[in-house]
Short mmCIF file of C-alpha atoms in Angstrom, two decimals:
data_model
loop_
_atom_site.label_atom_id
_atom_site.label_comp_id
_atom_site.label_asym_id
_atom_site.label_seq_id
_atom_site.Cartn_x
_atom_site.Cartn_y
_atom_site.Cartn_z
CA MET K 29 0.26 0.09 0.05
CA THR K 30 2.83 2.36 0.61
CA GLU K 31 3.87 2.13 -3.35
CA MET K 32 0.23 2.44 -4.25
CA ILE K 33 -0.38 5.81 -2.59
CA ARG K 34 2.61 7.05 -4.25
CA ARG K 35 1.02 6.42 -7.71
CA SER K 36 -0.45 9.07 -9.48
CA ALA K 37 -4.47 9.28 -9.03
CA ALA K 38 -4.61 8.44 -12.79
CA ALA K 39 -2.82 5.18 -11.95
CA GLN K 40 -4.63 4.72 -8.86
CA ALA K 41 -8.20 4.67 -10.60
CA ALA K 42 -6.64 2.28 -13.06
CA ALA K 43 -5.79 -0.07 -10.41
CA LEU K 44 -9.32 0.26 -8.82
CA GLY K 45 -10.78 -0.26 -12.63
CA ALA K 46 -8.54 -3.43 -12.86
CA GLY K 47 -9.71 -4.99 -9.56
CA GLU K 48 -6.23 -4.69 -8.02
CA ILE K 49 -7.46 -3.00 -5.05
CA SER K 50 -10.46 -1.95 -3.52
CA SER K 51 -11.54 1.86 -2.58
CA GLU K 52 -11.84 0.93 0.76
CA GLU K 53 -8.32 -0.30 1.01
CA LEU K 54 -7.05 2.77 -1.10
CA THR K 55 -8.88 5.32 1.53
CA ARG K 56 -7.87 3.34 4.60
CA ALA K 57 -4.14 3.61 3.25
CA HIS K 58 -4.21 7.22 2.86
CA LEU K 59 -6.22 7.61 6.13
CA ASP K 60 -3.11 5.55 7.68
CA ARG K 61 -0.82 7.90 6.21
CA ILE K 62 -2.39 11.09 7.58
CA ALA K 63 -2.36 9.45 11.00
CA ALA K 64 1.31 8.45 10.57
CA VAL K 65 2.53 12.09 9.57
CA ASP K 66 0.01 14.57 9.77
CA GLY K 67 0.90 15.43 13.57
CA ASP K 68 4.00 16.90 12.05
CA LEU K 69 2.64 18.54 9.03
CA ASN K 70 -0.78 19.96 10.17
CA ALA K 71 -2.17 19.82 6.75
CA PHE K 72 -5.48 18.66 7.92
CA LEU K 73 -7.82 20.60 10.12
CA HIS K 74 -10.47 17.91 10.17
CA VAL K 75 -10.43 14.08 9.01
CA ASN K 76 -13.49 12.44 7.63
CA GLU K 77 -12.61 8.97 8.44
CA GLU K 78 -16.11 7.17 8.68
CA GLN K 79 -17.67 9.12 5.74
CA ALA K 80 -14.72 8.61 3.82
CA LEU K 81 -14.85 4.78 4.16
CA THR K 82 -18.58 4.63 3.81
CA THR K 83 -18.21 6.43 0.51
CA ALA K 84 -15.32 3.75 -0.37
CA ARG K 85 -17.44 0.73 0.54
CA ASP K 86 -20.35 2.13 -1.61
CA ILE K 87 -18.29 2.43 -4.35
CA ASP K 88 -16.51 -1.11 -4.21
CA SER K 89 -20.11 -2.48 -3.95
CA ARG K 90 -21.34 -0.55 -7.23
CA ARG K 91 -18.25 -1.30 -8.89
CA ALA K 92 -18.74 -5.25 -8.04
CA ALA K 93 -22.30 -5.02 -9.32
CA GLY K 94 -21.27 -3.87 -12.83
CA GLU K 95 -22.42 -0.15 -12.48
CA GLU K 96 -20.55 2.23 -14.86
CA LEU K 97 -18.61 4.54 -12.68
CA HIS K 98 -16.90 8.14 -13.23
CA GLY K 99 -13.20 7.33 -14.01
CA LEU K 100 -12.04 8.85 -10.88
CA ALA K 101 -14.83 6.76 -8.53
CA GLY K 102 -12.95 5.52 -5.38
CA VAL K 103 -9.92 8.00 -5.67
CA PRO K 104 -9.52 9.84 -2.31
CA VAL K 105 -9.42 13.73 -2.33
CA ALA K 106 -9.31 16.42 0.48
CA VAL K 107 -10.93 19.66 0.29
CA LYS K 108 -9.68 23.09 1.14
CA ASP K 109 -11.41 24.38 4.44
CA VAL K 110 -12.99 27.53 2.78
CA VAL K 111 -15.32 25.33 0.67
CA VAL K 112 -18.50 24.28 2.48
CA THR K 113 -19.27 20.45 3.22
CA GLU K 114 -22.55 19.29 4.56
CA GLY K 115 -22.17 17.73 7.87
CA GLN K 116 -18.50 18.32 8.14
CA PRO K 117 -16.77 21.26 9.92
CA THR K 118 -16.04 24.09 7.70
CA THR K 119 -13.82 27.11 9.43
CA ALA K 120 -11.79 28.91 6.71
CA GLY K 121 -9.01 28.85 8.97
CA SER K 122 -10.69 31.16 11.49
CA LYS K 123 -11.65 31.20 15.09
CA ILE K 124 -14.83 32.92 14.05
CA LEU K 125 -16.27 29.72 12.48
CA GLU K 126 -14.67 27.34 14.89
CA GLY K 127 -17.22 24.49 15.21
CA TRP K 128 -19.59 25.57 12.21
CA ILE K 129 -21.30 22.73 10.38
CA PRO K 130 -22.67 23.91 6.94
CA PRO K 131 -26.24 22.62 6.15
CA TYR K 132 -25.33 22.02 2.52
CA ASP K 133 -22.43 21.51 -0.13
CA ALA K 134 -20.54 23.42 -2.44
CA THR K 135 -21.39 22.64 -6.03
CA LEU K 136 -17.84 21.15 -6.42
CA VAL K 137 -18.27 19.10 -3.62
CA GLU K 138 -21.78 17.80 -4.73
CA LYS K 139 -19.74 16.99 -7.98
CA LEU K 140 -17.11 15.12 -6.15
CA ARG K 141 -19.92 13.05 -4.19
CA ALA K 142 -21.92 12.42 -7.03
CA ALA K 143 -18.53 10.85 -9.12
CA GLY K 144 -17.75 8.86 -5.99
CA LEU K 145 -14.70 10.23 -4.53
CA PRO K 146 -14.19 9.76 -0.81
CA ILE K 147 -13.57 12.86 1.00
CA LEU K 148 -10.48 12.45 3.16
CA GLY K 149 -11.22 15.47 5.29
CA LYS K 150 -10.63 19.54 5.29
CA THR K 151 -7.11 20.93 4.84
CA ASN K 152 -5.64 23.90 6.44
CA MET K 153 -5.47 27.32 5.20
CA ASP K 154 -4.60 30.76 5.93
CA GLU K 155 -7.48 32.54 7.56
CA PHE K 156 -10.02 33.25 5.19
CA ALA K 157 -7.37 32.91 2.52
CA MET K 158 -5.56 35.81 3.68
CA GLY K 159 -1.93 35.02 3.25
CA SER K 160 0.89 33.20 1.40
CA SER K 161 2.17 30.92 3.83
CA THR K 162 -0.35 29.34 5.84
CA GLU K 163 0.70 30.95 9.04
CA THR K 164 -2.13 32.96 9.45
CA SER K 165 -4.21 30.05 10.32
CA ALA K 166 -5.86 29.98 13.65
CA TYR K 167 -5.23 26.55 14.25
CA GLY K 168 -1.42 26.41 13.46
CA PRO K 169 0.85 26.56 10.42
CA THR K 170 1.10 23.74 8.09
CA ARG K 171 4.62 22.53 7.36
CA ASN K 172 6.25 21.84 3.85
CA PRO K 173 6.83 18.22 3.77
CA TRP K 174 10.16 18.83 1.96
CA ASP K 175 11.58 20.65 5.01
CA ARG K 176 9.12 20.93 8.31
CA ASP K 177 10.73 24.19 9.25
CA ARG K 178 9.61 26.16 6.18
CA ILE K 179 6.22 27.27 4.72
CA PRO K 180 4.17 25.07 2.24
CA GLY K 181 2.82 28.38 0.52
CA GLY K 182 -0.41 29.93 0.93
CA SER K 183 -3.56 30.25 1.19
CA GLY K 184 -4.12 26.81 0.06
CA GLY K 185 -0.60 25.19 1.85
CA GLY K 186 -2.81 22.46 3.46
CA SER K 187 -3.94 20.93 0.20
CA ALA K 188 -0.35 21.08 -1.40
CA ALA K 189 1.21 19.64 1.50
CA ALA K 190 -1.51 16.87 2.03
CA VAL K 191 -0.60 15.88 -1.78
CA GLY K 192 2.93 16.40 -1.77
CA ALA K 193 3.28 14.45 1.57
CA TYR K 194 1.20 11.41 -0.37
CA GLU K 195 -1.59 12.12 2.38
CA ALA K 196 -4.24 12.57 -0.42
CA PRO K 197 -3.65 11.83 -4.25
CA LEU K 198 -5.99 14.78 -5.15
CA ALA K 199 -7.18 17.94 -3.53
CA ILE K 200 -9.20 21.00 -4.27
CA GLY K 201 -7.71 24.54 -3.59
CA THR K 202 -8.75 27.95 -4.28
CA ASP K 203 -6.87 30.60 -6.02
CA THR K 204 -7.50 34.58 -5.15
CA GLY K 205 -4.05 35.73 -6.19
CA GLY K 206 -1.95 32.54 -6.26
CA SER K 207 -2.97 30.33 -3.48
CA ILE K 208 -3.05 27.32 -5.55
CA ARG K 209 -0.21 27.78 -7.82
CA GLN K 210 1.96 29.37 -5.50
CA PRO K 211 1.94 26.63 -3.05
CA GLY K 212 2.58 24.38 -5.83
CA ALA K 213 5.77 25.71 -6.50
CA VAL K 214 7.26 25.68 -3.36
CA THR K 215 5.95 22.07 -2.52
CA GLY K 216 6.85 20.56 -6.11
CA THR K 217 3.32 19.78 -6.81
CA VAL K 218 0.77 20.76 -9.62
CA GLY K 219 -1.73 23.58 -9.28
CA VAL K 220 -4.16 25.03 -11.52
CA LYS K 221 -6.17 28.09 -11.65
CA PRO K 222 -8.84 27.40 -14.17
CA THR K 223 -10.41 30.54 -15.98
CA TYR K 224 -12.54 32.74 -13.99
CA GLY K 225 -16.18 31.34 -13.73
CA SER K 226 -15.27 28.08 -15.60
CA VAL K 227 -15.70 26.22 -11.93
CA SER K 228 -18.60 27.28 -9.74
CA ARG K 229 -17.76 29.32 -6.57
CA TYR K 230 -21.24 28.35 -5.11
CA GLY K 231 -20.23 27.19 -1.59
CA LEU K 232 -17.06 28.90 -1.52
CA ILE K 233 -16.66 31.22 1.18
CA ALA K 234 -16.00 34.52 -0.16
CA MET K 235 -12.82 36.71 0.19
CA ALA K 236 -12.71 38.57 -2.91
CA SER K 237 -15.56 37.28 -5.15
CA SER K 238 -14.27 38.83 -8.42
CA LEU K 239 -10.81 37.02 -7.84
CA ASP K 240 -11.67 33.77 -6.32
CA GLN K 241 -11.32 30.60 -8.10
CA ALA K 242 -11.56 26.95 -7.11
CA GLY K 243 -9.14 24.53 -8.77
CA PRO K 244 -7.30 21.24 -8.73
CA VAL K 245 -4.03 20.43 -6.60
CA THR K 246 -2.43 17.19 -7.61
CA ARG K 247 0.90 15.54 -8.46
CA THR K 248 0.90 15.31 -11.95
CA VAL K 249 -0.73 17.42 -14.81
CA GLU K 250 -2.93 14.47 -16.12
CA ASP K 251 -4.40 14.18 -12.57
CA SER K 252 -5.16 17.83 -12.50
CA ALA K 253 -6.65 17.56 -15.88
CA LEU K 254 -8.90 14.92 -14.87
CA LEU K 255 -10.12 16.74 -11.50
CA HIS K 256 -10.36 19.97 -13.45
CA GLU K 257 -12.89 18.12 -16.07
CA LEU K 258 -15.01 16.67 -12.88
CA ILE K 259 -15.46 19.99 -11.23
CA ALA K 260 -16.00 22.22 -14.13
CA GLY K 261 -19.31 23.50 -15.84
CA HIS K 262 -22.09 25.55 -15.50
CA ASP K 263 -23.84 26.30 -12.24
CA ARG K 264 -27.04 28.48 -12.48
CA ARG K 265 -26.80 29.15 -8.66
CA ASP K 266 -23.42 31.25 -9.42
CA SER K 267 -23.96 34.25 -11.37
CA THR K 268 -20.63 34.63 -12.64
CA SER K 269 -20.62 30.93 -13.82
CA LEU K 270 -19.58 30.41 -17.84
CA THR K 271 -21.94 28.29 -19.74
CA ASP K 272 -18.79 27.04 -21.89
CA PRO K 273 -18.63 23.40 -22.35
CA VAL K 274 -15.99 21.55 -20.37
CA GLY K 275 -12.83 21.13 -22.36
CA ALA K 276 -10.84 17.94 -23.13
CA PHE K 277 -8.16 18.69 -20.76
CA ALA K 278 -6.85 15.14 -20.00
CA ALA K 279 -6.65 14.65 -23.54
CA ALA K 280 -4.66 17.72 -23.73
CA ALA K 281 -2.11 16.77 -21.10
CA ARG K 282 -1.58 13.34 -22.65
CA SER K 283 -0.71 14.46 -26.16
CA GLN K 284 2.89 15.94 -24.91
CA ASP K 285 2.79 17.74 -28.35
CA VAL K 286 4.27 21.48 -28.31
CA LYS K 287 5.67 21.89 -31.80
CA GLY K 288 4.84 25.26 -33.37
CA LEU K 289 3.54 26.35 -29.91
CA ARG K 290 4.35 29.80 -29.16
CA VAL K 291 5.95 30.33 -25.39
CA GLY K 292 5.83 34.01 -24.69
CA VAL K 293 8.25 35.11 -21.77
CA ILE K 294 7.15 37.70 -19.68
CA ALA K 295 9.93 40.28 -19.21
CA GLU K 296 8.54 41.81 -16.19
CA LEU K 297 8.35 38.62 -14.07
CA GLU K 298 11.78 36.92 -14.58
CA GLY K 299 14.38 39.71 -13.59
CA GLU K 300 14.94 41.78 -10.30
CA GLY K 301 13.60 39.75 -7.22
CA PHE K 302 13.58 36.44 -8.81
CA ALA K 303 16.33 34.05 -6.99
CA PRO K 304 19.17 33.07 -9.48
CA GLU K 305 18.23 29.41 -8.98
CA VAL K 306 14.57 30.00 -9.53
CA ARG K 307 15.51 31.72 -12.62
CA ALA K 308 17.98 28.87 -13.81
CA ARG K 309 15.51 26.41 -13.55
CA PHE K 310 13.00 28.31 -15.41
CA THR K 311 15.50 28.88 -18.26
CA GLU K 312 16.28 25.19 -18.12
CA SER K 313 12.58 24.38 -18.69
CA LEU K 314 12.16 26.78 -21.34
CA ALA K 315 15.20 25.06 -23.32
CA GLN K 316 13.40 21.69 -23.02
CA LEU K 317 10.47 23.32 -24.61
CA GLU K 318 12.54 24.80 -27.38
CA GLN K 319 14.11 21.54 -28.21
CA ALA K 320 10.74 19.80 -28.30
CA GLY K 321 9.58 22.17 -31.09
CA ALA K 322 8.11 25.15 -29.42
CA GLU K 323 8.93 28.55 -30.24
CA ILE K 324 10.30 30.94 -27.23
CA VAL K 325 9.36 34.59 -27.81
CA ARG K 326 9.95 37.51 -25.67
CA VAL K 327 6.95 39.44 -24.55
CA SER K 328 6.40 42.72 -22.59
CA CYS K 329 3.56 43.17 -20.07
CA PRO K 330 4.49 46.92 -18.65
CA ASN K 331 1.33 47.27 -16.55
CA PHE K 332 2.17 43.76 -14.59
CA SER K 333 4.43 46.34 -12.63
CA TYR K 334 1.38 47.92 -11.26
CA ALA K 335 -0.49 44.62 -10.64
CA LEU K 336 0.33 43.72 -7.30
CA GLY K 337 -0.65 47.38 -5.98
CA ALA K 338 -3.84 47.26 -7.66
CA TYR K 339 -4.55 43.71 -6.24
CA TYR K 340 -3.80 44.82 -2.72
CA LEU K 341 -6.69 47.61 -3.23
CA ILE K 342 -9.27 45.57 -4.82
CA MET K 343 -9.11 42.33 -2.62
CA PRO K 344 -9.26 44.01 0.58
CA SER K 345 -12.21 46.14 -0.58
CA GLU K 346 -14.15 43.10 -1.84
CA ALA K 347 -12.79 41.25 1.43
CA SER K 348 -14.10 43.91 3.67
CA SER K 349 -17.44 43.64 2.35
CA ASN K 350 -17.67 39.93 2.28
CA LEU K 351 -16.41 39.58 5.68
CA ALA K 352 -19.23 42.05 7.04
CA LYS K 353 -21.86 39.03 7.42
CA PHE K 354 -19.60 37.64 10.37
CA ASP K 355 -21.01 39.65 13.09
CA GLY K 356 -21.88 37.44 15.75
CA MET K 357 -25.58 37.61 15.11
CA ARG K 358 -26.30 34.67 12.76
CA PHE K 359 -23.64 31.80 12.87
CA GLY K 360 -20.31 31.05 14.19
CA LEU K 361 -18.50 32.69 17.09
CA ARG K 362 -20.66 35.17 19.44
CA VAL K 363 -18.72 37.25 22.05
CA VAL K 364 -21.18 39.05 24.62
CA PRO K 365 -19.70 41.71 26.68
CA GLU K 366 -20.62 41.09 30.69
CA GLU K 367 -22.26 44.86 30.76
CA SER K 368 -25.05 46.04 28.76
CA PRO K 369 -24.68 44.12 25.61
CA THR K 370 -25.87 45.59 22.39
CA ALA K 371 -26.02 44.62 19.17
CA GLU K 372 -22.86 46.68 18.23
CA SER K 373 -20.83 45.67 21.27
CA VAL K 374 -21.37 42.29 20.47
CA MET K 375 -20.36 42.56 16.88
CA LYS K 376 -17.23 44.16 18.10
CA ALA K 377 -16.14 41.96 20.49
CA THR K 378 -16.92 38.77 18.46
CA ARG K 379 -15.08 40.34 15.23
CA GLY K 380 -12.23 41.50 17.71
CA ALA K 381 -11.85 37.97 19.30
CA GLY K 382 -12.53 35.88 16.10
CA PHE K 383 -10.33 37.46 13.37
CA GLY K 384 -6.75 37.34 13.46
CA ASP K 385 -4.50 40.16 12.74
CA GLU K 386 -4.06 39.59 9.06
CA VAL K 387 -7.94 39.67 8.45
CA LYS K 388 -8.11 42.73 10.49
CA ARG K 389 -5.24 44.41 8.55
CA ARG K 390 -7.07 43.52 5.09
CA ILE K 391 -10.68 44.79 6.33
CA LEU K 392 -9.22 48.02 7.72
CA LEU K 393 -7.38 48.81 4.58
CA GLY K 394 -10.35 47.69 2.28
CA THR K 395 -12.87 49.67 4.45
CA TYR K 396 -10.48 52.81 3.95
CA ALA K 397 -10.12 52.38 0.16
CA LEU K 398 -13.95 52.15 -0.11
CA SER K 399 -14.33 55.03 2.05
CA ALA K 400 -16.00 58.36 0.96
CA GLY K 401 -13.26 60.85 -0.37
CA TYR K 402 -10.99 57.74 -0.98
CA TYR K 403 -12.96 55.57 -3.54
CA ASP K 404 -11.94 57.04 -6.77
CA ALA K 405 -8.49 57.75 -5.66
CA TYR K 406 -7.70 54.08 -4.41
CA TYR K 407 -10.37 51.45 -5.35
CA GLY K 408 -11.40 53.39 -8.67
CA SER K 409 -7.69 53.74 -9.82
CA ALA K 410 -6.91 50.06 -9.29
CA GLN K 411 -9.77 48.99 -11.19
CA LYS K 412 -8.38 51.02 -14.02
CA VAL K 413 -5.03 49.30 -13.57
CA ARG K 414 -6.89 45.99 -13.80
CA THR K 415 -8.17 47.06 -17.00
CA LEU K 416 -4.73 47.97 -18.20
CA VAL K 417 -3.38 44.50 -16.99
CA GLN K 418 -6.02 42.82 -19.05
CA ARG K 419 -4.95 44.69 -22.21
CA ASP K 420 -1.84 43.73 -21.67
CA PHE K 421 -2.57 40.14 -21.72
CA ALA K 422 -5.07 40.74 -24.62
CA ALA K 423 -1.76 42.14 -26.75
CA ALA K 424 0.45 39.38 -25.59
CA PHE K 425 -1.95 36.55 -26.71
CA GLU K 426 -2.03 38.39 -30.18
CA GLN K 427 1.75 37.41 -30.38
CA VAL K 428 1.67 33.89 -28.54
CA ASP K 429 -0.28 30.83 -27.35
CA VAL K 430 0.89 31.06 -23.93
CA LEU K 431 2.62 33.00 -21.47
CA ALA K 432 5.47 31.84 -18.96
CA SER K 433 7.39 32.92 -15.93
CA PRO K 434 8.65 31.34 -12.49
CA THR K 435 5.57 30.86 -10.32
CA ALA K 436 7.09 32.13 -7.34
CA PRO K 437 10.41 34.50 -6.85
CA THR K 438 12.00 32.28 -4.33
CA VAL K 439 11.73 28.54 -3.00
CA ALA K 440 10.13 27.94 0.47
CA PHE K 441 11.05 30.40 2.90
CA ARG K 442 11.47 29.22 6.62
CA LEU K 443 8.42 29.62 9.08
CA GLY K 444 8.25 33.05 10.86
CA GLU K 445 11.01 34.69 8.52
CA LYS K 446 8.00 37.07 6.91
CA VAL K 447 5.27 36.81 9.31
CA ASP K 448 5.93 39.99 10.58
CA ASP K 449 6.71 41.85 7.33
CA PRO K 450 3.42 41.86 5.63
CA THR K 451 4.90 43.62 2.29
CA ALA K 452 7.78 41.06 1.94
CA MET K 453 4.71 38.29 2.54
CA TYR K 454 2.81 39.76 -0.44
CA MET K 455 5.67 40.11 -2.86
CA ASN K 456 5.45 36.34 -3.02
CA ASP K 457 2.48 36.64 -5.32
CA ILE K 458 3.96 38.95 -8.03
CA ALA K 459 4.14 36.48 -10.62
CA THR K 460 0.40 35.05 -9.69
CA ILE K 461 -1.75 38.03 -9.31
CA PRO K 462 -2.03 39.17 -13.11
CA ALA K 463 -3.73 36.23 -13.72
CA ASN K 464 -6.62 36.79 -11.34
CA LEU K 465 -6.98 40.37 -12.03
CA ALA K 466 -7.62 39.39 -15.64
CA GLY K 467 -9.53 36.29 -15.09
CA VAL K 468 -7.43 33.97 -17.31
CA PRO K 469 -6.15 30.57 -16.36
CA GLY K 470 -2.62 29.48 -14.76
CA ILE K 471 -1.12 26.14 -13.86
CA SER K 472 2.24 25.69 -12.05
CA LEU K 473 4.27 22.52 -12.07
CA PRO K 474 7.55 21.80 -10.90
CA SER K 475 10.81 23.06 -12.86
CA GLY K 476 13.13 21.65 -10.48
CA LEU K 477 15.37 22.09 -7.53
CA ALA K 478 17.01 25.32 -6.64
CA GLU K 479 18.33 26.58 -3.03
CA ASP K 480 18.88 24.08 -0.53
CA GLY K 481 17.27 21.14 -2.57
CA LEU K 482 13.79 22.87 -2.41
CA PRO K 483 11.38 22.75 -5.41
CA ALA K 484 10.94 25.63 -7.69
CA GLY K 485 7.84 25.96 -10.03
CA ILE K 486 7.32 27.33 -13.57
CA GLN K 487 4.18 28.99 -14.51
CA PHE K 488 2.13 29.13 -17.60
CA LEU K 489 -0.89 31.13 -18.32
CA ALA K 490 -3.39 31.20 -21.44
CA PRO K 491 -5.96 33.29 -22.69
CA ALA K 492 -9.80 32.76 -20.87
CA ARG K 493 -11.32 29.62 -21.91
CA ALA K 494 -8.13 28.33 -23.29
CA ASP K 495 -7.60 26.16 -20.19
CA GLU K 496 -6.30 23.06 -22.62
CA ARG K 497 -3.24 25.07 -23.67
CA LEU K 498 -2.01 24.85 -20.25
CA TYR K 499 -2.32 21.26 -20.28
CA ARG K 500 -0.71 20.65 -23.72
CA VAL K 501 2.29 22.52 -22.70
CA GLY K 502 2.26 21.34 -18.84
CA GLY K 503 2.02 17.71 -19.92
CA ALA K 504 4.61 18.12 -22.56
CA LEU K 505 7.30 19.58 -20.02
CA GLU K 506 6.37 17.61 -17.31
CA ALA K 507 7.20 14.22 -19.31
CA LEU K 508 10.54 16.49 -20.61
CA LEU K 509 11.78 17.30 -17.20
CA GLU K 510 10.77 13.76 -15.30
CA ASP K 511 12.68 11.95 -18.26
CA SER K 512 15.85 14.21 -17.59
CA TRP K 513 15.32 13.50 -13.53
CA GLY K 514 14.90 9.99 -13.70
CA GLY K 515 11.38 10.00 -12.36
CA PRO K 516 8.86 12.70 -10.70
CA LEU K 517 10.39 15.47 -8.68
CA LEU K 518 8.75 14.47 -5.37
CA ALA K 519 10.61 10.94 -5.76
CA LYS K 520 13.75 13.33 -4.54
CA ALA K 521 11.87 14.51 -1.80
CA PRO K 522 12.99 13.74 1.95
CA GLU K 523 11.49 10.73 3.37
CA LEU K 524 8.32 11.43 5.97
CA THR K 525 8.17 8.28 8.00
CA GLY K 526 6.65 8.46 11.33
CA GLY K 527 7.35 12.08 11.63
CA ALA K 528 10.87 11.96 10.75
CA ASN K 529 12.55 14.21 8.01
#
């Protein structure tokens, strides 16, 4: 079973279909792995053992009866704790929602259940997805399986660490400014931010509604494609949901053909601020693509230089509005002052006790940016920059098929290294944020080992609704790199056995 859980999700699905293993055995093996190593990693906030095994047994019975099942039926999955799950706690990494049990499932969770994927549990995250290191979680930080003294990225570090540590073959993340792709880069996993609106946001606890997007976290590009195909599709309950048919992502990932593909290197996202070894792995990856027949083109997106500043006005503004619902009146935590409590004093006490420092910081910043007299100067100006970023993308995609950059400027930094310097923390998302401002899809996959033997990532971006291009280039590069490495990059990670690194 140790060998089986290290296989890709596609390989596990094939083994299930061939009768080599049962879903109950596979699910139990992952639960055992969680029990063995998660005490050190803290990737999971809640483990759903009983329900996961019940789902697995049901799939085994249906398969034995000859019922036609989804290709991933019986393969376990983990879900980021910002996605609501009926009957399971959903906290968004915050004390203000501690113990809350949602009465309904998010649309993507409904799809996972309908397809027969046992849900192992809910993964740790920065509080309300506000952070780049999973250190702002009210339930303690998650640790990187490559080095437990380092961060696993954020906000979705729990999902990335769980997949990287073989606790789950598949996971769901959400990406508002890079929270799927940046954790993927620093944990040696694959993370995809789909086109905005192609995966329903119904049932996601919103931080910034115009930026949030759920997507897959996996160990291979093909696995991401398979999970993406499952969770994508129109949802009438989400007013921003696209009506486009779901693409043939898995077929694109398997094609491994980049001949004639034009890959644009973004000049603004490869120079100053990016670690030399991260840039070196990026350059080597591009060389592999060029040798395989891709055309490498230099492009400029000048307004990307302003994307970080615009994002940190738009996102807090939307967050301050979305988080207003957490008032101590309707659900979650309620703190009642001892003397003459009023609605206002209860709200103040509840939000003061329930929200962490980073959440408070962003609420204050967003409220200020939206206030009378400052709206046009800050929020309005940021939206104008957003339009310029979208125009940069449009101009670039007239010249190339996909764009490329390093996913994150550095490898995983040490726990506590940047927690007291918000500006330094925010800089980790400099390469990923433009995609969220424009609503275009992006993928991050391992590009090799950099400083201290830690993984680096390469990011590809495609036009909106052209997610298949990401899987085409990602699948091809993954095969080329693994051939040169002699196998998956995760095989080079330090072993996690019984908590010993």
